[in-house]
XYZ file of C-alpha atoms in Angstrom:
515
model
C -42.907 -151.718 -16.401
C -42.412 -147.849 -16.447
C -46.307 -146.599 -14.663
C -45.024 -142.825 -15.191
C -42.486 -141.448 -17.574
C -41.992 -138.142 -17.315
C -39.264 -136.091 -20.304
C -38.129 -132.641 -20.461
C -40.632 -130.759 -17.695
C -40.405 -127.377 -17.096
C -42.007 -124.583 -15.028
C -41.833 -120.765 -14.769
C -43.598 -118.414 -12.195
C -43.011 -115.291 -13.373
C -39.184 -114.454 -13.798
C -38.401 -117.515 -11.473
C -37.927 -120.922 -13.323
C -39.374 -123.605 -10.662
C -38.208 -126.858 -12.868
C -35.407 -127.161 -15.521
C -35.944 -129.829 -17.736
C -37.676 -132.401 -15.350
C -36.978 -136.333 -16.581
C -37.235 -139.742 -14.825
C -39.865 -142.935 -14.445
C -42.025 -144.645 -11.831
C -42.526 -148.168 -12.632
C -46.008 -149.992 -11.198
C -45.672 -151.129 -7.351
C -42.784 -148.614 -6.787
C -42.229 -146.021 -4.028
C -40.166 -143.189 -5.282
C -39.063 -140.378 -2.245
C -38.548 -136.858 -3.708
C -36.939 -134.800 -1.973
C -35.141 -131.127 -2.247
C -34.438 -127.490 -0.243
C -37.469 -125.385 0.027
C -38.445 -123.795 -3.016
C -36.573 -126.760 -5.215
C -39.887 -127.459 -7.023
C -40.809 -130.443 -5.402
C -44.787 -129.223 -5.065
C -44.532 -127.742 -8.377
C -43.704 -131.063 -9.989
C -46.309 -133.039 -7.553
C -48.535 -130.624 -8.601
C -48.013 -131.259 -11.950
C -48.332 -134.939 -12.197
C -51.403 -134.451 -10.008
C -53.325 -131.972 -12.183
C -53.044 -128.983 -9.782
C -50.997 -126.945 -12.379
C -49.990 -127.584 -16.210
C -45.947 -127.067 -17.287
C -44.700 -125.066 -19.229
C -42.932 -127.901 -21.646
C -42.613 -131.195 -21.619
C -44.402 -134.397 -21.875
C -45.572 -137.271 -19.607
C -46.909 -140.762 -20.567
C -48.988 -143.085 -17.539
C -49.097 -146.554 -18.864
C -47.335 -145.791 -22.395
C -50.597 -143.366 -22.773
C -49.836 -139.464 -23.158
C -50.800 -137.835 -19.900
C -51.840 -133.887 -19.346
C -53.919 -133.879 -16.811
C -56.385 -130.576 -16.984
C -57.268 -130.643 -13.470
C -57.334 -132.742 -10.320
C -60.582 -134.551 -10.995
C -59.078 -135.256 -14.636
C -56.256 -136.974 -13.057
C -58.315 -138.695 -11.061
C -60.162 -140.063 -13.732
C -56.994 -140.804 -15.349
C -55.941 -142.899 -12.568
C -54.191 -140.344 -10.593
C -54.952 -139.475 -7.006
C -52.864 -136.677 -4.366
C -52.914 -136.596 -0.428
C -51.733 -133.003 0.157
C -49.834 -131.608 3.148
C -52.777 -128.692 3.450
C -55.931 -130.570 2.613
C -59.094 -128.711 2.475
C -62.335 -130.714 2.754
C -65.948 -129.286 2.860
C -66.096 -128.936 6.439
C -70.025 -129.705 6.780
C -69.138 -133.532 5.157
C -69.057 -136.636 7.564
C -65.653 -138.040 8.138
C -66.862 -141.087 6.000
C -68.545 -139.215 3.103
C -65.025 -136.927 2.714
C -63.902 -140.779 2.398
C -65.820 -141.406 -0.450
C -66.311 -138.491 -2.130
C -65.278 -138.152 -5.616
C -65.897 -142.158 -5.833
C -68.325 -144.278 -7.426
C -70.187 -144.861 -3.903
C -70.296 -140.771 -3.090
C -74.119 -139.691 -2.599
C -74.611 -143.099 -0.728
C -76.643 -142.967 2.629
C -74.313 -142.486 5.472
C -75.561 -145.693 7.311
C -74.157 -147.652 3.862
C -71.193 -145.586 3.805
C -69.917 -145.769 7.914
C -69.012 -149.745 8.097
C -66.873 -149.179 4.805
C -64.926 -146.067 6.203
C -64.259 -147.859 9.501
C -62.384 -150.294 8.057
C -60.478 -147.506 5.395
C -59.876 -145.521 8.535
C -58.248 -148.391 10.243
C -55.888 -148.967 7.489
C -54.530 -145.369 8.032
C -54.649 -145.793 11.912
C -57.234 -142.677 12.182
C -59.207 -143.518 15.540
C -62.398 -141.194 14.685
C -66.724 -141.636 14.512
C -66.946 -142.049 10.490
C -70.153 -140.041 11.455
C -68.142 -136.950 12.936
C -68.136 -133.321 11.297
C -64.743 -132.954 9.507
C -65.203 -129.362 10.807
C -65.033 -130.952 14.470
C -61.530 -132.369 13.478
C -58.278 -131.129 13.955
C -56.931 -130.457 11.145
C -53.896 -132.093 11.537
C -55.688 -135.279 10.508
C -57.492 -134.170 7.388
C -54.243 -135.616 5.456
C -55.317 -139.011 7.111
C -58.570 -138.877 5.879
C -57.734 -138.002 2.469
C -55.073 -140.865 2.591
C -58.261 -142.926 3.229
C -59.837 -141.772 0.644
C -56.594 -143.153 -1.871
C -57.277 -146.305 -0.636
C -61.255 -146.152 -1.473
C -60.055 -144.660 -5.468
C -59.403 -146.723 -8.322
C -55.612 -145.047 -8.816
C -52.812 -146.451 -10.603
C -50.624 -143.719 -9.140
C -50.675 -141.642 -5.439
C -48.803 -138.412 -5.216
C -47.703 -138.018 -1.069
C -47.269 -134.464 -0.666
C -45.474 -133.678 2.999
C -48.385 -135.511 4.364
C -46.593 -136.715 7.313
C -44.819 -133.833 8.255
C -47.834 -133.116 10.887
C -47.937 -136.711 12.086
C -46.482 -138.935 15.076
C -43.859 -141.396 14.565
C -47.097 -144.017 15.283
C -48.908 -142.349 12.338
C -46.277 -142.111 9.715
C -45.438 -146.053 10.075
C -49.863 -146.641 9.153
C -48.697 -144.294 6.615
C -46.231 -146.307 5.382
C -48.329 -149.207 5.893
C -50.639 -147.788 3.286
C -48.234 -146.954 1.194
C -46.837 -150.497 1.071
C -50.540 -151.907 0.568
C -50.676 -149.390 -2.678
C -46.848 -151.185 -4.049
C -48.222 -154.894 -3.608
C -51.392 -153.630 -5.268
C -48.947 -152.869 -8.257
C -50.012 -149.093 -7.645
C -47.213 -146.665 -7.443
C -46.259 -144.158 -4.949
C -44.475 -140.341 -5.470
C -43.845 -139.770 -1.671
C -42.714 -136.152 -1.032
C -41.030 -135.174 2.382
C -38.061 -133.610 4.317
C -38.675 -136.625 6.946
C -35.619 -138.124 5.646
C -34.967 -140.676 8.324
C -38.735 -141.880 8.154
C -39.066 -141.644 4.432
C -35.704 -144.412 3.713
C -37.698 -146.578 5.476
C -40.407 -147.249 3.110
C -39.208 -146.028 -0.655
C -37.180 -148.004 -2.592
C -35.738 -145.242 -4.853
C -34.790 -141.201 -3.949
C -34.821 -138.197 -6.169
C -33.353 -135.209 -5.344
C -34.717 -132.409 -6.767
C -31.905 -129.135 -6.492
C -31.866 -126.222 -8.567
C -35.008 -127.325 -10.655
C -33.237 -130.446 -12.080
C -33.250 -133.805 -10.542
C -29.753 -133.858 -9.273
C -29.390 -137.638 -7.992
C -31.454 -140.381 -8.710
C -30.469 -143.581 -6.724
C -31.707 -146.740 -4.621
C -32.826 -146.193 -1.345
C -30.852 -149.234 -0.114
C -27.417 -146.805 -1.210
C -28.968 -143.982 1.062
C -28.430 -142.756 4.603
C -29.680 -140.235 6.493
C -26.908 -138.110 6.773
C -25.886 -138.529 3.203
C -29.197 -137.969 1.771
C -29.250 -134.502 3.718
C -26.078 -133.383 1.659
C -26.984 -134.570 -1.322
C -30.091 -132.523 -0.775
C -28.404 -129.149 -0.266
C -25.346 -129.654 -2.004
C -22.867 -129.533 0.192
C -21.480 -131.621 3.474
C -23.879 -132.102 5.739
C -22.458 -133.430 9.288
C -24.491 -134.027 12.693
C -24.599 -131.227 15.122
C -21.842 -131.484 17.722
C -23.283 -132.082 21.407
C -23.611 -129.602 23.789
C -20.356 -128.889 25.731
C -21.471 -129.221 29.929
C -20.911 -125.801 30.789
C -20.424 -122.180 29.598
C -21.599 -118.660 30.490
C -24.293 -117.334 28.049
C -22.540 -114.823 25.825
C -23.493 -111.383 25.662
C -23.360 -111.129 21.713
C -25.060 -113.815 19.307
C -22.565 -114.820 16.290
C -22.572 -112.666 13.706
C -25.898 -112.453 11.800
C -23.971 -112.210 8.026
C -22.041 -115.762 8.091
C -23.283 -118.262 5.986
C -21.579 -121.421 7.965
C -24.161 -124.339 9.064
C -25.630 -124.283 12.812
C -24.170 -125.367 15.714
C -20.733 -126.167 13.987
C -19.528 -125.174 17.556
C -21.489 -126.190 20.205
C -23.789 -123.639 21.609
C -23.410 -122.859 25.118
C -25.495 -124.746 27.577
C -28.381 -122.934 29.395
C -27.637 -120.919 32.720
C -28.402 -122.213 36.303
C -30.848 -119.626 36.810
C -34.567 -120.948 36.811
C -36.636 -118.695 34.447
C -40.169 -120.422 35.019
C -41.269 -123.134 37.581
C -44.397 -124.764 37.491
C -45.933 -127.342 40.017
C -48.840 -129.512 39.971
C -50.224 -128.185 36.898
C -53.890 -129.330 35.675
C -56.297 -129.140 33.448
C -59.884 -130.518 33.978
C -59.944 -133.445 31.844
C -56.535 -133.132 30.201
C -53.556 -132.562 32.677
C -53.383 -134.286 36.044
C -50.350 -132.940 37.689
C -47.421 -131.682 35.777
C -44.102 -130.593 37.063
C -41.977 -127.976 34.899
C -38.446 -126.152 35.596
C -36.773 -124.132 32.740
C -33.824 -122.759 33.173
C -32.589 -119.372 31.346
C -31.356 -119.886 27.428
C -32.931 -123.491 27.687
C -35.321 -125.244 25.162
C -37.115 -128.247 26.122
C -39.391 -129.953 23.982
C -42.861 -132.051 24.753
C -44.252 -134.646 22.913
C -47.092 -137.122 23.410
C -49.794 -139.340 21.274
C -52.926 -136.956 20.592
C -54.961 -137.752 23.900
C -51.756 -137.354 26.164
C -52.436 -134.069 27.219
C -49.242 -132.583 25.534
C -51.561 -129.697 23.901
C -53.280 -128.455 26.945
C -50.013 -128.480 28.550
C -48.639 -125.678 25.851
C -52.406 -124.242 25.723
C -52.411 -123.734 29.682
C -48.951 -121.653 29.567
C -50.156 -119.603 26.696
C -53.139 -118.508 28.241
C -55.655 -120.691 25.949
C -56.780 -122.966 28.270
C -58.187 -122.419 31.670
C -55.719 -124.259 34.248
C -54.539 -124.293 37.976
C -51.125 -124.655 39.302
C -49.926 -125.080 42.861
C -47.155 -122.837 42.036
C -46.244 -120.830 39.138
C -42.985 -118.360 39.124
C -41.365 -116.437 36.530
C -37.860 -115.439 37.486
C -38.665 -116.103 41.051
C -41.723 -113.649 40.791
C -45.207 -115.865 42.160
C -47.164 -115.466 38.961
C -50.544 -117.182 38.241
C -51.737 -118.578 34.797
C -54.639 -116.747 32.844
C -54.299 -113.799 30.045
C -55.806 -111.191 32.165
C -52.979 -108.240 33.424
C -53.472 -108.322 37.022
C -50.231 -110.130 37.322
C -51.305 -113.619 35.559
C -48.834 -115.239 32.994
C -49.759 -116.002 29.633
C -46.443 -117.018 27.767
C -46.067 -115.871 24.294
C -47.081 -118.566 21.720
C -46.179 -119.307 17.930
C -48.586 -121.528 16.012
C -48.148 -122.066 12.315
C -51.486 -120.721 10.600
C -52.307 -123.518 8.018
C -52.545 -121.356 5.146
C -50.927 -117.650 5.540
C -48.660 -118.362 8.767
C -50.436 -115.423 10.620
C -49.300 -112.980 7.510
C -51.043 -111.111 5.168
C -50.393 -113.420 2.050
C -50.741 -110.428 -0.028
C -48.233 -108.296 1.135
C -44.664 -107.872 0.007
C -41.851 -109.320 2.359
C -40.306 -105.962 3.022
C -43.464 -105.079 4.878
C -44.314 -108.417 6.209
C -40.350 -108.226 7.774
C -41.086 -104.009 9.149
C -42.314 -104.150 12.398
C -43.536 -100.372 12.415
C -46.554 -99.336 10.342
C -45.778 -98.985 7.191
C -45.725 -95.431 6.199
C -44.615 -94.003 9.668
C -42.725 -91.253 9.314
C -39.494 -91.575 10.228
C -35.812 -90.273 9.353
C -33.711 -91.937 6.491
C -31.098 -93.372 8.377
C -33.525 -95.489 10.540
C -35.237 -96.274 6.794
C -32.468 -97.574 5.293
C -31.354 -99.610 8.742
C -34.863 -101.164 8.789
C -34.758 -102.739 4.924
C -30.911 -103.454 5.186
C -32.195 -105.568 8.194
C -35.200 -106.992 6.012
C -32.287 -107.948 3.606
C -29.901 -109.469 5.538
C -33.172 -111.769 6.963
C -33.915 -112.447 3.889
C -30.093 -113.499 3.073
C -29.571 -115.496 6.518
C -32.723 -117.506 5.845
C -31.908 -118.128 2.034
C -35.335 -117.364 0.789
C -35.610 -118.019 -2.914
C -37.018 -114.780 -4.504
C -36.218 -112.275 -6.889
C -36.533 -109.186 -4.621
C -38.309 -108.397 -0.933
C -41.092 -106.840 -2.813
C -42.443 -110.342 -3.779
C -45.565 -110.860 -1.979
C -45.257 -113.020 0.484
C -47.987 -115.893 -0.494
C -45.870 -116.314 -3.609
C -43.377 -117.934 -1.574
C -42.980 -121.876 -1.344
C -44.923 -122.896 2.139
C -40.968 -123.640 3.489
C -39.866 -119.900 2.522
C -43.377 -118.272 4.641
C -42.851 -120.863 7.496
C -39.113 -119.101 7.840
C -39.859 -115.561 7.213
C -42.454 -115.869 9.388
C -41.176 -117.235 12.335
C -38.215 -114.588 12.154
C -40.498 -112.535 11.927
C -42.415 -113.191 15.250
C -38.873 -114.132 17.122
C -37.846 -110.523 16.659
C -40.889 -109.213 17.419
C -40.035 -108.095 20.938
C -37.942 -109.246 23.455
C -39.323 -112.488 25.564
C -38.199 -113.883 28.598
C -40.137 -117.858 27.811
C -41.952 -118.477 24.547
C -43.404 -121.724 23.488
C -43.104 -122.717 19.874
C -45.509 -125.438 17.965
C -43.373 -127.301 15.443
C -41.095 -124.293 14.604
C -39.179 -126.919 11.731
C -42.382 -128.436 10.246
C -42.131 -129.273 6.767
C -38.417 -127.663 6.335
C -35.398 -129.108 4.433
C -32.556 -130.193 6.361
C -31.081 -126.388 5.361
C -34.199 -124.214 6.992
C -34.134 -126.406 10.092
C -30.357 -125.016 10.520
C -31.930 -121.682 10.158
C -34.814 -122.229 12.479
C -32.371 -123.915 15.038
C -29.822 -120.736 14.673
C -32.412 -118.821 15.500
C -33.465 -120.264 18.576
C -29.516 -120.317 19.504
C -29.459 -116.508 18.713
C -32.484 -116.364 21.026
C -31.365 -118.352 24.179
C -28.242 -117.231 23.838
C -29.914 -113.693 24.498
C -31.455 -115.378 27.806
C -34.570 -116.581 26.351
C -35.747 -119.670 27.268
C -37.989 -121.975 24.853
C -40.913 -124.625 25.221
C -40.724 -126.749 21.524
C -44.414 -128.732 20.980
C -44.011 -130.981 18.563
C -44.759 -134.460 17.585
C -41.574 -135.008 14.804
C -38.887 -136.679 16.605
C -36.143 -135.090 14.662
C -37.229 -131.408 15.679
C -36.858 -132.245 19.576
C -33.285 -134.068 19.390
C -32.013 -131.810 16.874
C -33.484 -128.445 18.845
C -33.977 -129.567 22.567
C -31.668 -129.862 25.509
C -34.165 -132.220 26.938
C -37.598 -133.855 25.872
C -40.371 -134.915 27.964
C -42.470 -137.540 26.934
C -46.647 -136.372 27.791
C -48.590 -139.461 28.462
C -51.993 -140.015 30.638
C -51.889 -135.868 31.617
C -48.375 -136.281 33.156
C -44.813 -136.624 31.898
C -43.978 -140.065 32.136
C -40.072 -139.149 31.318
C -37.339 -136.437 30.661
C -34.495 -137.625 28.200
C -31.805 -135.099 28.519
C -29.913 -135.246 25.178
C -26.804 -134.196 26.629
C -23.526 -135.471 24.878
C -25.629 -137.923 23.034
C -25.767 -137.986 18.641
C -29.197 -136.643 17.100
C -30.181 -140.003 15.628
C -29.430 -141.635 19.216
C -31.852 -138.694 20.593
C -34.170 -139.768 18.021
C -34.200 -143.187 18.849
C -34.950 -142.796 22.770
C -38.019 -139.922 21.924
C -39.574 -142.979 19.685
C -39.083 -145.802 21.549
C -40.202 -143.619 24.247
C -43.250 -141.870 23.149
C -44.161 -146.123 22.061
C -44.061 -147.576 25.029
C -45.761 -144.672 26.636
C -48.776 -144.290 24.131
């Protein structure tokens, strides 16, 4: 029996029309994956059937009943709850009243409240005091909590938005878990998410959402990886080539104006020379004794469960933790770590900001893109080679907008993540950079254009640190992957010759059998 039918949906922001005629059902105890490029709509339309926003036209029925939700607490009362990628929860709440708020037991004493979230926390695999702060948490695992909080609502239908693009592999199965508790229950799920490979595993139908109209609607059980990804940018989509053994790094990066996919021809593999060493690092508490080499135009990636140690690691390079090495050189110079300039190394460091990527969300994308003040003076020539460079960023990422005086916070969250990541990349030249999930929550299209821009960058001699905890990003970006566990790295898979999904396969079973 159809749960949601939804006919003829459409939505406009300004001159830019997000959905074109929008149709297609959700029966009761179904999981339905949408997926779609950046800036397809696939928010916009989760957004809609959550209560966030209102289309334009169009009409949508839950349980043969008309359904226009006014707001998110009307859909909610409707029988309609949302898990969100970016979650925001009053930070002053206890993990287990952010559980139950917006329920029938919210305003309960906590002492009631903590026996009943321990077990809802459980079911979403969220090891955490039901009577900590949610301002103490990292807020990575606020999508956990609110997933929780699904399972303590009274909702005929869960809207999944990207809510385990910040997860581990470990995580996204309780996910899925949940998600197959809320299908027996008769419930249905709309599970959003460019995890492809995770995301077959649990729906049993796809829609692909391209060019504002759902483009392919098929069983998951007729779905692959691979295939999925082309279906989802309309064109081939084949696996990146491996890395050929050997090759000088090239003076000249390809050229920036071709539109062909990444790594169609393998990229070359780093130098010899060693562009940072590190031995016997620590960190009081975290990191007992880790061992790095990275050569010149390399990227290596580290991973790890939560408590492995894998953040201080990246925090200790970039300066934001205090840590101690027993040696520490940069290009052969003895270096020591700290963010003070007597000579102490503090590698440069790119963390998405969870809500305006380190931007000004208010400001247009020509000036978000100009790295100069805006209003320097400065001679025409130089003017015009500044926004023709703005342009052709704008063209290489494929940013859906109208012009590069759109602000930039009117961009889908995929667009910003891009623009602003070229943005800091280009920045200045870097010899070693570390990068926190630089392909989080990016179609299989952006993470080309993410990955060809770390190729442009190591093929320039810079060499790369990936953090991340999404399998996919180390084998498709890394030439090798060390798995953090207990404050040391308990193994190195070098992905050499091998296939992505065969890189994907060893970083899971390995980060498993060493969490």
């Amino acid at each position: 029996m159809a749960l949601l039918q939804v006919e003829g949906l459409t939505k406009s922001f300004g001159a830019r029309r997000v959905l074109r005629d929008v149709s297609f059902t959700l029966d009761e105890g179904e999981i339905v994956g949408l997926v779609g490029t950046n800036g397809a709509g696939k928010s916009t339309l989760g957004d809609i059937v959550a209560g966030i926003t209102a289309a334009d036209s169009g009409l949508m029925t839950l349980q043969g009943h008309p359904y226009a939700p006014l707001s998110t607490e009307d859909a909610r009362h409707l029988g309609v709850g949302v898990v969100e990628q970016l979650v925001h929860i009053d930070p002053h709440l206890t993990v287990a009243q952010a559980v139950f708020r917006g329920t029938a037991q919210a305003g309960r004493p906590q002492e009631e409240l903590r026996r009943q979230a321990q077990v809802l926390l459980a079911e979403v695999a969220l090891d955490v005091d039901p009577d900590t702060l949610v301002g103490d948490l990292p807020h990575f695992v606020h999508g956990l909590v609110e997933t929780a909080r699904v399972l303590a609502e009274d909702t005929r239908l869960v809207v999944l938005d990207e809510v385990s693009a910040p997860l581990l592999p470990s995580e996204v199965t309780s996910l899925h878990s949940v998600a197959g508790r809320l299908s027996r229950q008769g419930r249905g799920v709309l599970y959003i998410s460019h995890r492809l490979p995770e995301m077959l595993e649990v729906v049993d139908r796809v829609l692909v959402l391209r060019d504002g109209r759902i483009a392919l609607d098929c069983p998951s059980a007729q779905m692959d990886p691979v295939r999925l990804a082309a279906e989802t940018v309309g064109e081939p989509v084949t696996p990146p080539p491996p890395r050929i053994a050997s090759a000088p790094v090239p003076a000249q990066s390809p050229a920036p104006d071709d539109d062909v996919p990444a790594r169609t021809t393998p990229r070359p593999a780093p130098s010899d020379e060693v562009a940072l060493r590190v031995r016997n690092l620590r960190v009081p508490g975290a990191v007992e004794g880790v061992d790095l080499l990275l050569r010149r135009g390399e990227v290596i990636g580290l991973t790890g469960h939560r408590s492995s140690g894998v953040r201080e690691i990246a925090d200790a390079l970039s300066g934001e933790l205090p840590a101690v090495t027993d040696e520490l050189l940069l290009h052969g110079e003895q270096r020591s770590l700290g963010c003070t300039d007597d000579g102490s190394l503090a590698l440069p460091a790119y963390r998405p900001d969870e809500d305006a990527y380190g931007v000004d969300p208010g400001e247009t994308i020509a000036r978000t893109l100009t790295q100069e003040a805006w209003g320097t003076l400065t001679d025409l020539r130089r003017e015009i080679a500044t926004l023709r460079g703005v342009i052709r960023t704008v063209h290489q990422m494929d940013v859906k907008t109208m012009s590069i005086r759109t602000v930039f916070g009117a961009l889908s969250g995929g667009d910003q993540h891009k623009l602003a990541l070229a943005r800091w990349m280009s920045a200045s030249p870097r010899d070693v950079v570390v990068l926190h999930e630089p392909t989080r929550g990016l179609d299989v299209r952006a993470r080309r254009q993410v990955r060809r821009l770390l190729d442009e960058a190591t093929m320039h001699g810079t060499s790369v640190v990936v953090v991340s905890v999404d399998p996919d990003e180390l084998a498709e970006c890394c030439d090798r992957v060390g798995i953090v566990a207990d404050g040391r790295v308990a193994r190195w898979i070098d992905t050499g010759e091998l296939a992505v999904d065969a890189v994907r396969e060893r970083i899971v079973e390995a980060a498993t059998a060493a969490a």
